[in-house]
XYZ file of C-alpha atoms in Angstrom:
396
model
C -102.159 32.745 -91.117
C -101.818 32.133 -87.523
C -102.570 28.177 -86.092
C -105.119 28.509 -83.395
C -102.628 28.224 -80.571
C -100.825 31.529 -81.725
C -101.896 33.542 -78.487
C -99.388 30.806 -76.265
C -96.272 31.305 -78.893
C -94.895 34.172 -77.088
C -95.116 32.085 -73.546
C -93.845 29.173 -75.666
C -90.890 31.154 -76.743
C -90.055 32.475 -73.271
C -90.202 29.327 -71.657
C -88.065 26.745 -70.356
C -84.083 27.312 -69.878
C -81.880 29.083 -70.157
C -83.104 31.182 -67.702
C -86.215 33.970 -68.433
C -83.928 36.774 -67.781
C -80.977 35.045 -69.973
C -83.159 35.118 -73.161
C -84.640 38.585 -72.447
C -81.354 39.970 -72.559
C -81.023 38.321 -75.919
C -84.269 39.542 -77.164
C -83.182 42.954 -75.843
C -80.402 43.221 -77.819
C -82.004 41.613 -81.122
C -84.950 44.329 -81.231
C -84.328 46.518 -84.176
C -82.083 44.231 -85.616
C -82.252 43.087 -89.511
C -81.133 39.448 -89.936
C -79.725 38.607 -93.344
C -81.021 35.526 -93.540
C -78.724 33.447 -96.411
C -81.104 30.571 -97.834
C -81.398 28.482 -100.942
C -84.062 30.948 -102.954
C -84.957 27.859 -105.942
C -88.486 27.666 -104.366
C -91.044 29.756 -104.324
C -92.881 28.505 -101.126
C -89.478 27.897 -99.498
C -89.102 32.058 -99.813
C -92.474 32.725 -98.614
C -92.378 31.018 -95.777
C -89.392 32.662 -94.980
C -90.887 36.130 -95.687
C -93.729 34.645 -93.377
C -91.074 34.218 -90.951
C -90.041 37.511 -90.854
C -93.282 39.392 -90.432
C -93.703 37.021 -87.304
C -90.324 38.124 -85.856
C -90.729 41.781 -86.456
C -94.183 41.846 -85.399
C -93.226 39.751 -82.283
C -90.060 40.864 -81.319
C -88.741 43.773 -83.516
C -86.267 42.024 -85.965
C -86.949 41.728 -89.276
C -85.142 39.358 -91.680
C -83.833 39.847 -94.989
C -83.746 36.638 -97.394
C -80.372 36.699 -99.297
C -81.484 33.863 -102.054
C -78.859 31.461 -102.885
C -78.106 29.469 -105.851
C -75.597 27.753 -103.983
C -75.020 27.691 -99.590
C -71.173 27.764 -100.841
C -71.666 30.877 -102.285
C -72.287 32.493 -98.141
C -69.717 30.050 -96.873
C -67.303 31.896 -99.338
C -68.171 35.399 -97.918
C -67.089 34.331 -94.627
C -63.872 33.349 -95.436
C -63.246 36.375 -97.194
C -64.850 38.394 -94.490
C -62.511 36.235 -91.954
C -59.268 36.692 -94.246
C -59.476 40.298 -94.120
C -59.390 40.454 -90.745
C -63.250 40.963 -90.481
C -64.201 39.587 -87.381
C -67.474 41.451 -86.196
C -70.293 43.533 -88.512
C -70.331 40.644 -91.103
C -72.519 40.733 -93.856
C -73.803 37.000 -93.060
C -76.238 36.613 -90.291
C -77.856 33.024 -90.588
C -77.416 30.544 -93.314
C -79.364 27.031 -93.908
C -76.304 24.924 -94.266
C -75.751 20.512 -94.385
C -73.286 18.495 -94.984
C -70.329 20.029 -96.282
C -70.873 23.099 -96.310
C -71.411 22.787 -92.262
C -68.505 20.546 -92.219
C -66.108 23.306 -93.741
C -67.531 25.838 -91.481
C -66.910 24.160 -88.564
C -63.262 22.866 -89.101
C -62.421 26.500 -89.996
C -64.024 28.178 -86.775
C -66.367 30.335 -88.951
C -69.535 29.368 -86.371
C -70.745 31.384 -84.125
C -71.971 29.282 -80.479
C -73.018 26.804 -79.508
C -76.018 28.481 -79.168
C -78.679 25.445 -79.859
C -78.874 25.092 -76.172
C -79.513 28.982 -75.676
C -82.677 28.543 -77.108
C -85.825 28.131 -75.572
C -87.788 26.247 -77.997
C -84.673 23.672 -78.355
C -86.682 22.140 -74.994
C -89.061 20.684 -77.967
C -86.424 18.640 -79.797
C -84.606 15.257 -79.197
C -80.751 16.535 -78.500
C -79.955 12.683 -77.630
C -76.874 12.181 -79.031
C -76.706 10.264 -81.905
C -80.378 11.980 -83.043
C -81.352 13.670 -85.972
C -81.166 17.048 -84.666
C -77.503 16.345 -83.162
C -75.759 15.362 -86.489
C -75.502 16.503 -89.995
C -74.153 13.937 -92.800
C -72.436 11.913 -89.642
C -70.940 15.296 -88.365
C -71.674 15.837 -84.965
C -73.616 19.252 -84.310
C -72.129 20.332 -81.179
C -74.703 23.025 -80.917
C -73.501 24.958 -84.049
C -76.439 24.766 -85.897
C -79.957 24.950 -84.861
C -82.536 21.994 -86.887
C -85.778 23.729 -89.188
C -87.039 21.012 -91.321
C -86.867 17.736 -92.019
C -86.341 16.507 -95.712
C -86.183 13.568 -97.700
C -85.274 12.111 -100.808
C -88.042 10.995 -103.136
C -89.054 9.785 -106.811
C -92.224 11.848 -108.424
C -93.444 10.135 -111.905
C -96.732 10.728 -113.222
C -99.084 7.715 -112.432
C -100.631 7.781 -115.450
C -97.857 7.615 -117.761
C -96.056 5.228 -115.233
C -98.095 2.680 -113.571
C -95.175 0.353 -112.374
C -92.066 2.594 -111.182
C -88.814 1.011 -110.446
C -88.105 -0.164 -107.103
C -84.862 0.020 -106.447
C -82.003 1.985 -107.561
C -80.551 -0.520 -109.794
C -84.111 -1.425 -111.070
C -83.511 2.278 -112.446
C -81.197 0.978 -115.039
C -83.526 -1.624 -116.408
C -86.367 1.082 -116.369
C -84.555 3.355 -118.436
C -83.444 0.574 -120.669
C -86.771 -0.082 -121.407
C -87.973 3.934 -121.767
C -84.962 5.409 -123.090
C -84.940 9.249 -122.794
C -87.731 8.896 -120.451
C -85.737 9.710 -117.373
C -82.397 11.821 -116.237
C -80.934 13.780 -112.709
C -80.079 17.254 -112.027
C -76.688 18.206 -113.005
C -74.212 16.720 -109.853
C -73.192 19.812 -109.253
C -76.594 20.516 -107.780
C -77.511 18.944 -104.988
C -80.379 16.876 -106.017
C -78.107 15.455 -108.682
C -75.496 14.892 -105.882
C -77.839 13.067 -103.755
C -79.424 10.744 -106.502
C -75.672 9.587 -106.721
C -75.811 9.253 -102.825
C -79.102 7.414 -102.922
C -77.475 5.159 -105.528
C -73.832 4.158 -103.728
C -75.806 3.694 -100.261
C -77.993 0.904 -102.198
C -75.425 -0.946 -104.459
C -71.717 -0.375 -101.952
C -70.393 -3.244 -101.051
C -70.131 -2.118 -97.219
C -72.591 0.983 -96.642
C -71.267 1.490 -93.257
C -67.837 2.937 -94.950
C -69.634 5.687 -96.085
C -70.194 6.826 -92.582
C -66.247 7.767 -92.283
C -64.422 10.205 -93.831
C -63.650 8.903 -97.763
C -60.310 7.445 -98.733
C -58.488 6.668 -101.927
C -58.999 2.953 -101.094
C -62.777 3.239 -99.444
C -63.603 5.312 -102.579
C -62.028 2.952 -105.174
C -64.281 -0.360 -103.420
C -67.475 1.248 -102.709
C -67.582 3.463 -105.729
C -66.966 0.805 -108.276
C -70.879 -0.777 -108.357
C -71.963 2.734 -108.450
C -70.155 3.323 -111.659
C -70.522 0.214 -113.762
C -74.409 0.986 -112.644
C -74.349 4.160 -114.018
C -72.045 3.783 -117.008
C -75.250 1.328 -118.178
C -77.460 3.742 -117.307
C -76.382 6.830 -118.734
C -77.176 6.342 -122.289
C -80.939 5.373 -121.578
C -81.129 9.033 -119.930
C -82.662 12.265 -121.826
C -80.673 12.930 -124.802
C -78.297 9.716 -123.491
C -76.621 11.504 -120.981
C -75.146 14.054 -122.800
C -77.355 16.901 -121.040
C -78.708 17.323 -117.430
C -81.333 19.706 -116.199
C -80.059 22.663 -113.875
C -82.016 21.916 -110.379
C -84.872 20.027 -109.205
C -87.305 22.841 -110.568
C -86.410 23.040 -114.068
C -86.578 18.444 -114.079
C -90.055 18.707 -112.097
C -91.067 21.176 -115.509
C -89.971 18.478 -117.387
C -92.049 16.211 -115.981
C -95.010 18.454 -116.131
C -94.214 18.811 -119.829
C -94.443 15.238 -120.053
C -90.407 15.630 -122.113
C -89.719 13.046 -118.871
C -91.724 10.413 -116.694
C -89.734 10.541 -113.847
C -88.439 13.627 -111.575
C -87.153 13.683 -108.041
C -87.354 15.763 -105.116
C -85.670 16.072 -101.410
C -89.043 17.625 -100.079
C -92.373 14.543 -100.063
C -95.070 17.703 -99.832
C -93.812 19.268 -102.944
C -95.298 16.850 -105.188
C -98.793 17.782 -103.735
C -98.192 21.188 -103.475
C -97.097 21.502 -107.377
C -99.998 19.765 -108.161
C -101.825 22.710 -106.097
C -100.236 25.726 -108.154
C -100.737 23.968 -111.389
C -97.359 23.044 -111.954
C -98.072 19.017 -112.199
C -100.861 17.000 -113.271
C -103.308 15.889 -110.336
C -101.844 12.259 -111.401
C -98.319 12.932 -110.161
C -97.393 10.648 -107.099
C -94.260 10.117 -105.127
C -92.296 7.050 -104.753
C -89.785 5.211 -102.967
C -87.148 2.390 -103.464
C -88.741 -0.641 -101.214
C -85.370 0.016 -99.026
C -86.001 3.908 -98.689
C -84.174 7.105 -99.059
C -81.539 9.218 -98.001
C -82.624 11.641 -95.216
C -81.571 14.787 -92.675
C -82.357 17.420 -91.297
C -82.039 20.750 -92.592
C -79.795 23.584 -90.252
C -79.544 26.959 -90.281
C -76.331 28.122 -88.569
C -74.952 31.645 -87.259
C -71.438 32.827 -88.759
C -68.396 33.902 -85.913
C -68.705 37.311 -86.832
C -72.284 37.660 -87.524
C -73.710 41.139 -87.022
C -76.536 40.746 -85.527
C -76.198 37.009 -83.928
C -78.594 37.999 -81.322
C -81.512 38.502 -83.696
C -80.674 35.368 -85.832
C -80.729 33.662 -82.100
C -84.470 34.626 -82.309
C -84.932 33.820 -85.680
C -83.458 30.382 -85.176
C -85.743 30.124 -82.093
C -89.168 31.323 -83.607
C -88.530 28.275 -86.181
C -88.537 25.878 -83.580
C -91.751 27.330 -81.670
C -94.345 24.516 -81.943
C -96.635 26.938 -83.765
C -94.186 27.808 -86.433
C -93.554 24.034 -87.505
C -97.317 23.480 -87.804
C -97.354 26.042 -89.924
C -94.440 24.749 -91.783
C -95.669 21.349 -92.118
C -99.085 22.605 -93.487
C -99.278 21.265 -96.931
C -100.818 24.697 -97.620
C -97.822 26.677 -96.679
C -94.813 24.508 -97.188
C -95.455 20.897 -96.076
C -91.746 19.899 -94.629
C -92.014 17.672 -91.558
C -91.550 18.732 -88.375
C -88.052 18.627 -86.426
C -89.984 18.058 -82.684
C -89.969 15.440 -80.755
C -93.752 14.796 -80.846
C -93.422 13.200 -77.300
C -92.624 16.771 -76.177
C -95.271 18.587 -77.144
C -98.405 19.143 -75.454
C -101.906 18.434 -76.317
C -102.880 22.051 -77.897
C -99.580 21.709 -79.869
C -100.161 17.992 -81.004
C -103.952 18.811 -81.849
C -102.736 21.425 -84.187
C -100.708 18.858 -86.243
C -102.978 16.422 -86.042
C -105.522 19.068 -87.875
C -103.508 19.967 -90.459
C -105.158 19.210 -94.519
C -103.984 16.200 -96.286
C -103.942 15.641 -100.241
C -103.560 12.333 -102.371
C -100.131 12.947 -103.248
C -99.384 13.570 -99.967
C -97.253 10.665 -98.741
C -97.529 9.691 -94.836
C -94.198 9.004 -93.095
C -94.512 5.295 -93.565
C -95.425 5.631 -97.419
C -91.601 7.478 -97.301
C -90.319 3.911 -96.251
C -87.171 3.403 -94.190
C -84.872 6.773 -93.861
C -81.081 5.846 -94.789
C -78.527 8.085 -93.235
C -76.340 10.680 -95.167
C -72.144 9.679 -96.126
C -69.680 11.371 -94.695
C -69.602 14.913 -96.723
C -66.207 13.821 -97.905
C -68.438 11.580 -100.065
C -70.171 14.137 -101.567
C -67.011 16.321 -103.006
C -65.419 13.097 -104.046
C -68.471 11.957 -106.187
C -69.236 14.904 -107.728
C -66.144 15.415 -108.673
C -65.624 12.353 -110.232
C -68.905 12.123 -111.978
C -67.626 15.811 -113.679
C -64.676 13.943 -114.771
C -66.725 11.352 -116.101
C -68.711 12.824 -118.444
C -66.962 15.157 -120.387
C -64.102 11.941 -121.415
């Protein structure tokens, strides 16, 4: 489907610095390319909006893209390194990835990015590169331009409103909750990231000092912060789905779950896909998202170009095209996928900003102030050291 601004995305696209004839030269080179495009392939909209993607790019500007699905970014981040340890330093097989957190982080320490290139770009001229901003750090690692922003995302609760009419409101309230419905509630395995960041969500609400979490982890930082976290979830645990002994894969298999009414309460990192389940059939219409009363973990979602990427011009264009205005009203369409936008809405202009202001709403379609206050990703250090710990933890 094309927005009804689609005739200005190609003057969008070639506008603004670098200079005209700097990008041309990059779109030069890119034409006939095929950009193997390495993304997280658990949802089904997700990978048709990247298909979408690609139809758009090779229709527009000869490069086509090739989805490499992902059960895990680490799995890509693990080609380049062994792509970079034999000696493999052009014609790699790994051409953009959507990376965070520590995944990014590794990346980056170990010169395996390509750029910066964020700059290079066009349609960057639409986002707020501030530093300090959204789009200029990822879990408190500054960007630097070696990773270009696509989505916004954020963590939420989904229950079924009319199984659960009073859902907890903070994340130790979860404890009493379960208490009281035992079995009616669990996480993703840790190992997945939805499980990782319902840890996260939990240690930013009960640490003693939150703003720790913003520096690199240490034995000592770990040991104070940590410590509510686990006495919180050590009383938890045995009022989960078969009491903690079990955890559902990912995200999709807990949202069937829900729909199967086995569970009352699911989680997401993505406030459309609530409504959109509902949409396909996959929940019932009374499904709602929630919030703690003190919000949720956010970020922004980055797709990054490896140092020897084969064709790093087309997944320059690629990155590009996802920034165009008209792309992330299509994106944000609760129709298509229904992730929030990544522009600075001050920069558009009033064609663009009519186009999100016409896009359909649904009742389980939260508004950004439904979502509540957004609380900023730990340090990825964090991440490896509580999922590594909670592994520990549950097989004692």
């Amino acid at each position: 489907m094309r927005l009804p601004f689609a005739a200005t995305a190609l003057a969008l696209t070639l506008s603004a610095t670098p200079a005209l004839a700097d990008w041309s030269e990059t779109l030069a080179a890119a034409r006939g390319q095929t950009v193997y495009f390495n993304a997280w392939g658990g949802d089904a909209r997700t990978n048709a909006f990247i298909d979408w993607v690609g139809q758009q790019t090779e229709a527009r500007f000869g490069v086509s893209v090739q989805q490499v699905k992902l059960s895990d970014t680490a799995e890509a981040v693990t080609r380049v390194l062994s792509e970079k340890a034999a000696g493999q330093d052009s014609d790699g097989s790994v051409d953009l990835i959507w990376i965070n957190g520590p995944n990014f982080l590794a990346m980056k320490a170990q010169g395996l990015l390509h750029g910066p290139f964020v700059s290079d770009l066009p349609n960057a001229r639409y986002l707020d590169l501030t530093t300090g901003s959204a789009a200029t750090t990822d879990f408190t690692v500054p960007v630097e331009g070696m990773e270009s922003p696509w989505r916004l995302a954020k963590f939420v609760f989904v229950t079924d409103s009319a199984r659960v009419t009073t859902p907890p409101t903070s994340m130790a309230a979860f404890a009493d909750w379960a208490a009281a419905h035992p079995g009616r509630m669990t996480h993703p395995d840790a190992s997945n990231f939805m499980g990782a960041t319902f840890l996260k969500q939990a240690l930013v609400e009960l640490a003693p000092d939150p703003s720790a979490l913003q520096a690199p982890v240490t034995d000592a930082t770990y040991a104070t912060q940590t410590a509510p976290l686990w006495d919180w979830y050590e009383t938890l645990r045995p009022n989960l789905w078969r009491q903690g002994t079990a955890f559902p894969e990912n995200q999709s298999v807990q949202q069937q779950m829900l729909n199967d009414a086995e569970i009352d309460i699911a989680m997401s990192f993505d406030p459309a896909s609530t409504a959109a389940a509902i949409d396909q059939g996959l929940l019932p219409d009374t499904a709602r998202v929630f919030v703690p009363e003190g919000g949720t973990i956010g970020n922004v979602s980055f797709v990054a170009i490896p140092y020897n990427a084969a064709h790093s011009a087309g997944a320059e264009v690629v990155a590009n095209f996802l920034l165009a205005p008209e792309t992330q009203a299509h994106m944000q369409n609760i129709e298509v996928l229904g992730s929030f936008s990544v522009l600075d809405p001050a920069k558009l202009d009033d064609t663009a900003r009519a186009a999100f202001d016409a896009l359909p709403s649904a009742p389980a379609l939260p508004t950004l102030a439904d979502l509540g206050p957004t609380l900023l990703e730990p340090h990825p250090s964090w991440t490896t050291r509580l999922t590594e710990d909670w592994a520990r933890r549950i097989t004692r």
